[in-house]
CSV table of C-alpha atoms in Angstrom, one decimal:
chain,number,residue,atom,x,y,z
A,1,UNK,CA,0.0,0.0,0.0
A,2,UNK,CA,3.2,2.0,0.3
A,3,UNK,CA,2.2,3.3,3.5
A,4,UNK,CA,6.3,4.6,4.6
A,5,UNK,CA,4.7,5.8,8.2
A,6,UNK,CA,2.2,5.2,10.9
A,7,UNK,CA,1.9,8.2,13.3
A,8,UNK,CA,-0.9,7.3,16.0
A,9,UNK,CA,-1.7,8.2,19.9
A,10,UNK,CA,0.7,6.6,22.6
A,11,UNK,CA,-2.3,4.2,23.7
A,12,UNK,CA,-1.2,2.2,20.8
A,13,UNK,CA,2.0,1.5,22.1
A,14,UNK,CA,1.1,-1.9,23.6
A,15,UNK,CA,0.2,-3.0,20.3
A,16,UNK,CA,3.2,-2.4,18.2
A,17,UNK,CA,5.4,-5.2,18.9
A,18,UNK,CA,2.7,-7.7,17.8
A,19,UNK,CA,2.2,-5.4,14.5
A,20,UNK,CA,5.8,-6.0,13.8
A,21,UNK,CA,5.2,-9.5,14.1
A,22,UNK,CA,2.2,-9.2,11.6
A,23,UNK,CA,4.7,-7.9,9.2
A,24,UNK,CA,7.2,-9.9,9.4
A,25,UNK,CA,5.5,-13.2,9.4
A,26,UNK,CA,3.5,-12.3,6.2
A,27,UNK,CA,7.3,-11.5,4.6
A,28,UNK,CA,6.7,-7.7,4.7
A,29,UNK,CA,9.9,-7.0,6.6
A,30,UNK,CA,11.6,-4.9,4.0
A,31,UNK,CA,8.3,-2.8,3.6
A,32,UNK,CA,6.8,-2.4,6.9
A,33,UNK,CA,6.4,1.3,8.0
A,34,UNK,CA,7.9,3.2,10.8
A,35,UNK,CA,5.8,3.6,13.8
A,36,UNK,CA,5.9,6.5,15.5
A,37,UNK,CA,3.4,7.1,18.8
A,38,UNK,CA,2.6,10.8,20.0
A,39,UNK,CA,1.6,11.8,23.6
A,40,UNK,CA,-2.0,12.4,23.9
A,41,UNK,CA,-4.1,15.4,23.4
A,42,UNK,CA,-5.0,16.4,27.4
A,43,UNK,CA,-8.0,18.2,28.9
A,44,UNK,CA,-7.7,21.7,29.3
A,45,UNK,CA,-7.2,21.3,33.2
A,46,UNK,CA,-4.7,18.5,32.2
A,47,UNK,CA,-5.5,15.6,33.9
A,48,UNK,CA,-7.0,13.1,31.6
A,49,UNK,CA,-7.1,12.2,27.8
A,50,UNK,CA,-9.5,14.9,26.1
A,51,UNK,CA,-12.5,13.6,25.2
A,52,UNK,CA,-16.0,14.8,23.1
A,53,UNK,CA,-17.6,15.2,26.4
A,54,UNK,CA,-14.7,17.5,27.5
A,55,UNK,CA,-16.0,20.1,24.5
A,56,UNK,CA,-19.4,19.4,25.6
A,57,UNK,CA,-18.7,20.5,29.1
A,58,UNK,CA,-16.6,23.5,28.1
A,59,UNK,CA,-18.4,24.5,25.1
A,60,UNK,CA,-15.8,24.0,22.4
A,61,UNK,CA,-15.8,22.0,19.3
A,62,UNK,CA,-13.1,19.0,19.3
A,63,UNK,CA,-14.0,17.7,15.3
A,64,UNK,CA,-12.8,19.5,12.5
A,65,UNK,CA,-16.4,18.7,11.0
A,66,UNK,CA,-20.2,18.4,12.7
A,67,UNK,CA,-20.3,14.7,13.0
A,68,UNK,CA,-23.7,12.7,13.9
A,69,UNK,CA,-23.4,9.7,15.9
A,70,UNK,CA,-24.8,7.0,13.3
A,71,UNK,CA,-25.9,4.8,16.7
A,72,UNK,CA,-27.4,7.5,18.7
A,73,UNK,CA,-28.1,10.0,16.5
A,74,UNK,CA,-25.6,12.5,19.1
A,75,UNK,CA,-24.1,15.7,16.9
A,76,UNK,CA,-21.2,17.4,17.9
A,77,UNK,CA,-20.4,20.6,16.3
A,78,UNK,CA,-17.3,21.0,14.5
A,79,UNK,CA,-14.8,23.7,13.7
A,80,UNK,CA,-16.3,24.5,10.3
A,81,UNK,CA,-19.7,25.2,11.4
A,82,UNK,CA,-18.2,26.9,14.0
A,83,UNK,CA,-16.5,29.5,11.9
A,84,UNK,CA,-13.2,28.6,12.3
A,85,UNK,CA,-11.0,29.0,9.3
A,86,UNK,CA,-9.3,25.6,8.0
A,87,UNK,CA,-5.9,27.3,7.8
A,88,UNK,CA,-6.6,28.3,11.9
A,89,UNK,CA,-7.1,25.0,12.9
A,90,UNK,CA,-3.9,22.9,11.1
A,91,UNK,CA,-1.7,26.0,12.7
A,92,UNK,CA,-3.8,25.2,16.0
A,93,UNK,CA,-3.6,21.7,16.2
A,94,UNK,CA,0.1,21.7,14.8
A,95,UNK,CA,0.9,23.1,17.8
A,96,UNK,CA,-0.2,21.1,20.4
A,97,UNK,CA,2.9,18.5,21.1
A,98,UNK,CA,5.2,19.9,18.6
A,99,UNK,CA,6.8,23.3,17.8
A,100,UNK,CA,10.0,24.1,15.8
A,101,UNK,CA,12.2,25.4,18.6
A,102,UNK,CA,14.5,28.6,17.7
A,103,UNK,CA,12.3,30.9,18.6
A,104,UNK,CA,10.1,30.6,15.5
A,105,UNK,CA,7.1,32.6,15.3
A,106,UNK,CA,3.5,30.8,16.2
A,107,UNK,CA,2.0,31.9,13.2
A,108,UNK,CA,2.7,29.9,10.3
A,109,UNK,CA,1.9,28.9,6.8
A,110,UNK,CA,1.1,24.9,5.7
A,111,UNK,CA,4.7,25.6,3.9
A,112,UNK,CA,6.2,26.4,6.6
A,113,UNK,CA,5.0,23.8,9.1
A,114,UNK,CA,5.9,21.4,6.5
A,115,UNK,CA,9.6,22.9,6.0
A,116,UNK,CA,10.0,23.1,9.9
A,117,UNK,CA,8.2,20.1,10.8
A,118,UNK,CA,10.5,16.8,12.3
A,119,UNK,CA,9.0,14.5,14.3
A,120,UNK,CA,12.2,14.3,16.9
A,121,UNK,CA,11.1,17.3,18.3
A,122,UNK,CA,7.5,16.0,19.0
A,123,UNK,CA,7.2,16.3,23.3
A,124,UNK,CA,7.3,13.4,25.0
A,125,UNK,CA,4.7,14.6,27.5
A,126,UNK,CA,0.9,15.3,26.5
A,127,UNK,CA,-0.4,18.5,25.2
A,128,UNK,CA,-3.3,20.3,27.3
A,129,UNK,CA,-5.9,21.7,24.8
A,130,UNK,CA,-5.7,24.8,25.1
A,131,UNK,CA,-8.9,25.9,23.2
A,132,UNK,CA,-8.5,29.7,24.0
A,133,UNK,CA,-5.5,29.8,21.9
A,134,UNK,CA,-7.7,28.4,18.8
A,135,UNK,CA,-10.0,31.3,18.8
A,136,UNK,CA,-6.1,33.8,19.0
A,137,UNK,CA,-5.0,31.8,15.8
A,138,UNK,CA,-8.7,31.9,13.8
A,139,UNK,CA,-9.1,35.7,15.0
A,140,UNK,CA,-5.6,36.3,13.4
A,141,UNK,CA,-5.9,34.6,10.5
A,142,UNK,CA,-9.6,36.6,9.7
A,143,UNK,CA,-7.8,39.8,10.3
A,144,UNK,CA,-5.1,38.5,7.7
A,145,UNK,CA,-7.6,37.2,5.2
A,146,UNK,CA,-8.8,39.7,2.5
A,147,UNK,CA,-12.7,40.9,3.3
A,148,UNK,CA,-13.8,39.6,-0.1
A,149,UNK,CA,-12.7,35.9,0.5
A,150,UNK,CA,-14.7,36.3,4.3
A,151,UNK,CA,-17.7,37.1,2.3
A,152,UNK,CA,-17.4,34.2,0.0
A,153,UNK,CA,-17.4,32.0,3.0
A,154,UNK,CA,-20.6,34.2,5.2
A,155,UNK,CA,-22.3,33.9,1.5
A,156,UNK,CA,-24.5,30.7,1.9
A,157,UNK,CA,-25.6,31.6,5.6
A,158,UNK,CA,-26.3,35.6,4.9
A,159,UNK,CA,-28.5,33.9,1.8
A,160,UNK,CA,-30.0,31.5,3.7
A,161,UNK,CA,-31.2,34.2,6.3
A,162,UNK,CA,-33.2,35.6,2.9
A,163,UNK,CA,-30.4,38.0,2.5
A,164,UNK,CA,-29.9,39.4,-0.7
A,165,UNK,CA,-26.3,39.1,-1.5
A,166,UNK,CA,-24.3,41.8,-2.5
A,167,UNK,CA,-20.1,40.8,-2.6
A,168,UNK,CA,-19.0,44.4,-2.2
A,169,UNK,CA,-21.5,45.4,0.2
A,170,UNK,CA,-20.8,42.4,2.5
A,171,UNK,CA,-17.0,42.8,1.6
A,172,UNK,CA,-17.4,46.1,2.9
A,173,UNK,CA,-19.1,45.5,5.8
A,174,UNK,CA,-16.8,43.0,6.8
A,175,UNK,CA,-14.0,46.0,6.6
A,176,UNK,CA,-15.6,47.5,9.2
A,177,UNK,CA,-16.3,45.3,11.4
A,178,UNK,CA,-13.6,42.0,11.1
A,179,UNK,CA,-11.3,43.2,13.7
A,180,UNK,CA,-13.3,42.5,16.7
A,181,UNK,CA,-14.4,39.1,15.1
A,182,UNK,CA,-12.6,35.9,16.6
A,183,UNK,CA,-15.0,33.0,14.1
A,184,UNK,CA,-17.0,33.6,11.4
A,185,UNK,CA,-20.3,33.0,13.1
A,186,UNK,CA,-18.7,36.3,15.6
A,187,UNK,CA,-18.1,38.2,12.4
A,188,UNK,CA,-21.7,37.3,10.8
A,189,UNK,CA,-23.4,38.3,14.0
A,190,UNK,CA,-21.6,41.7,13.8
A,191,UNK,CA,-22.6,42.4,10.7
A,192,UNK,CA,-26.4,42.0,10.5
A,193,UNK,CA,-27.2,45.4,11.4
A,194,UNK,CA,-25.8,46.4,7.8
A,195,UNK,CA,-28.5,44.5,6.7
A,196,UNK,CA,-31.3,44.2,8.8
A,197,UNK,CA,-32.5,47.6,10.9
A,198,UNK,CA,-32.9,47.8,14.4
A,199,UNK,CA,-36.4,46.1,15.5
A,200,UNK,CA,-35.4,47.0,19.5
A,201,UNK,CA,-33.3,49.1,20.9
A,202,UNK,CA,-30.9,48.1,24.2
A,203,UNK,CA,-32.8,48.8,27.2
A,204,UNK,CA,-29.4,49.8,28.9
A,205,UNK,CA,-28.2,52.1,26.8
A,206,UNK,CA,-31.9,53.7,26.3
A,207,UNK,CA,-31.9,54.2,30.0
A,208,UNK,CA,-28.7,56.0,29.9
A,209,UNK,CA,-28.3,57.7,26.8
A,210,UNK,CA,-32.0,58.6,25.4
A,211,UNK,CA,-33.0,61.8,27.0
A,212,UNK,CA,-36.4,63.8,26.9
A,213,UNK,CA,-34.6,65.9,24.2
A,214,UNK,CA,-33.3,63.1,22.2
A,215,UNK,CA,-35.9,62.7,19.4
A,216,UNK,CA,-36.2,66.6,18.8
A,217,UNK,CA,-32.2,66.3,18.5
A,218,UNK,CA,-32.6,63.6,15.7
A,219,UNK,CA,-35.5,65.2,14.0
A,220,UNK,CA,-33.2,67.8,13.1
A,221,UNK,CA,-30.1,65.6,12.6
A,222,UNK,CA,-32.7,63.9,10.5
A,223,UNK,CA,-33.5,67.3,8.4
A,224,UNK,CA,-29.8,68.1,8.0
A,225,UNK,CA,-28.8,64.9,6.5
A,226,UNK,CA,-31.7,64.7,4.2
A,227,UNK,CA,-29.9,68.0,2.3
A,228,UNK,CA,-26.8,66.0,1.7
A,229,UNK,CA,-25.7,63.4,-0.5
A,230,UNK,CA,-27.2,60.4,-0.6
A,231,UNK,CA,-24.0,58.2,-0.4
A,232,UNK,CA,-23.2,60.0,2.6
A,233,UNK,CA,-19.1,60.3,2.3
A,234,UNK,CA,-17.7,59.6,5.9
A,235,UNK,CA,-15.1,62.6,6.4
A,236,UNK,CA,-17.8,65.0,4.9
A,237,UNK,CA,-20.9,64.0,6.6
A,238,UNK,CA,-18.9,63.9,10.1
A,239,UNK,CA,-17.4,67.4,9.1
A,240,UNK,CA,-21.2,68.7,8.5
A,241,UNK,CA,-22.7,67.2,11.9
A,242,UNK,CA,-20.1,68.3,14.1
A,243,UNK,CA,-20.5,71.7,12.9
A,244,UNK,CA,-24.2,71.9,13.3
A,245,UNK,CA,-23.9,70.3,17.0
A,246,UNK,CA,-21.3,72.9,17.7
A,247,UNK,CA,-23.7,75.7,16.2
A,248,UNK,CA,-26.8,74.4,18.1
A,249,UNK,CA,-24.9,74.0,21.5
A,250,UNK,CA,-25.7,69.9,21.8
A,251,UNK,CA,-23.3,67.8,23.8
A,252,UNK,CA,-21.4,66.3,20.9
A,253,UNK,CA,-21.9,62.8,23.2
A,254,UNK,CA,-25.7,62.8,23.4
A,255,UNK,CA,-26.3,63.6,20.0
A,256,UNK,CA,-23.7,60.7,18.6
A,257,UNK,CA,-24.9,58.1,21.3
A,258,UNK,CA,-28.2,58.4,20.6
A,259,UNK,CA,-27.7,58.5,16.7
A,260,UNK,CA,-25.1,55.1,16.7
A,261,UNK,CA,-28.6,53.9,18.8
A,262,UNK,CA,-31.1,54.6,16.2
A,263,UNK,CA,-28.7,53.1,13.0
A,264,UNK,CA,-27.3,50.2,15.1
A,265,UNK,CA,-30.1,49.6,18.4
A,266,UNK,CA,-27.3,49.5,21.1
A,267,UNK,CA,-24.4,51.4,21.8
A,268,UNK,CA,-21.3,48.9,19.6
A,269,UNK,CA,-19.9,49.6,16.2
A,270,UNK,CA,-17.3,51.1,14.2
A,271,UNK,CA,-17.1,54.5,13.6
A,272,UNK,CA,-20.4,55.9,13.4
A,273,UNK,CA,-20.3,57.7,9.8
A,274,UNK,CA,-18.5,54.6,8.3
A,275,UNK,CA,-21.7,53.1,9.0
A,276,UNK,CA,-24.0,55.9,7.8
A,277,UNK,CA,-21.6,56.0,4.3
A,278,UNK,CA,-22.5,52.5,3.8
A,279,UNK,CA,-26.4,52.5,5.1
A,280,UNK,CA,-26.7,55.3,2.5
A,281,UNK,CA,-28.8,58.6,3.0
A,282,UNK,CA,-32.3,56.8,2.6
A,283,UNK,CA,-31.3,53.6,5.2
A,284,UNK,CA,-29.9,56.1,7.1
A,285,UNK,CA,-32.9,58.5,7.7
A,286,UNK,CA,-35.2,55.3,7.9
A,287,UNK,CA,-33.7,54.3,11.0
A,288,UNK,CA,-33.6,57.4,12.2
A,289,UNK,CA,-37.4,57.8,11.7
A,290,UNK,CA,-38.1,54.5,13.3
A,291,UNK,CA,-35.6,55.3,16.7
A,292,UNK,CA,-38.0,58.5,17.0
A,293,UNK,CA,-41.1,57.3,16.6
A,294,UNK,CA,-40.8,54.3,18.8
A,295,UNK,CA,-38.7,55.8,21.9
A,296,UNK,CA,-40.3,58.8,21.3
């Protein structure tokens, strides 16, 4: 079968003795593999062998793909559906028991593990799973990876939500919004308000920020940025509505809090008028219109 190595968990270690003697007593001697046996993949509290439970209990994924129990019908979740990039997980999982000494940065390329990789300087001792340093290597590699290739990927579940897909417009979004994101489903949850307005608003931020002046305040930001152009250029329109808050004598803070509010219904985002240049004039005014009329 030409099979020149077998690399499996130290638990088989018992066994390989009477494999050799499979081999040789079917005349395979001259072909028979190397055996190599790796220390075992530990809970995160390291004691014990990690097991499926172990994600259960903690809340991680430990397959690389959603996998249904063809006897009990159990389903674990998996890295993929759990928006974890493929190129995250092999730098993650290369990790655990091996690393290519010298100093070498964590971060690394399948060419690089390959060049670097030798199995001599696999650890003797098990690896704890460490599954917070997972979501570190798939939250670097989505700030690494270009915003059009991370809406290729949110593509089937933003159209599956009914969304209408639009590659620049999600590519965009994603821009915005990619650097607080540590998995995909993170990043798609971050996102929706691009393409879905506000149907509540948080009662927190309500309570603090939305004042008995607060929907006179928007009705006129509301005037003012119905004059302007309906794409809504960042630098400009934040030039124009820090003016007219300045002319009126408005705390710059309630004005934007409540604004960032109306477009996004709780106080998180990037900066506010990268969000109204991609809402556009008309999404824009909308939102505003339906923040006043229902926290009046």
């Amino acid at each position: 079968m030409r099979i020149t190595h077998v690399i499996r968990g130290e638990e088989w270690l018992p066994s390989a003795p009477l494999h050799v003697l499979l081999y040789e007593a079917f005349g395979w001697r001259d072909t028979m593999p190397r055996f190599a046996h790796l220390a075992l993949l530990l809970k995160p509290e390291g004691n014990g062998k990690l097991s499926k439970r172990d994600g259960d209990r903690l809340g991680f994924p430990v397959f690389p793909l959603r996998w249904v129990d063809p006897k009990t019908g159990e389903v674990s979740s998996g890295y993929r559906e759990s928006g974890y990039l493929p190129e995250a997980v092999v730098n993650f999982v290369a990790l655990l028991g091996w690393n290519p000494g010298n100093d070498h940065e964590e971060v690394m390329s399948m060419e690089e593990l390959i060049r670097y990789f030798r199995i001599e300087k696999c650890s003797k001792a098990g690896a704890k799973f460490d599954y917070e340093k997972g979501k570190w290597f798939n939250h670097h590699y989505i700030q690494t990876s270009s915003n059009e290739r991370l809406a290729d990927l949110l593509r089937p579940s933003l159209e599956a939500a009914g969304i209408t897909f639009d590659a620049d417009y999600v590519a965009r979004a994603i821009g915005l919004t990619k650097e607080r994101a540590q998995t995909l489903l993170e990043l798609e949850e971050q996102i929706a308000y691009f393409f879905t307005a506000p149907t509540a608003y948080d009662e927190k931020t309500v309570k603090k920020r939305w004042k008995e002046d607060s929907a006179a305040q928007l009705t006129e930001l509301a005037a003012l940025l119905a004059t302007q152009s309906e794409d809504l250029p960042s630098e400009a329109t934040e030039e124009v509505v820090k003016a007219w808050i300045e002319e009126k004598g408005y705390g710059l803070g309630a004005v934007m809090n409540c604004f960032r509010l109306a477009l996004v219904g709780a106080a998180k985002g990037p900066h506010l008028f990268d969000i109204t240049a991609l809402l556009g004039r008309g999404e824009t005014l909308q939102r505003l219109q339906r923040a006043i009329e229902v926290l009046g």
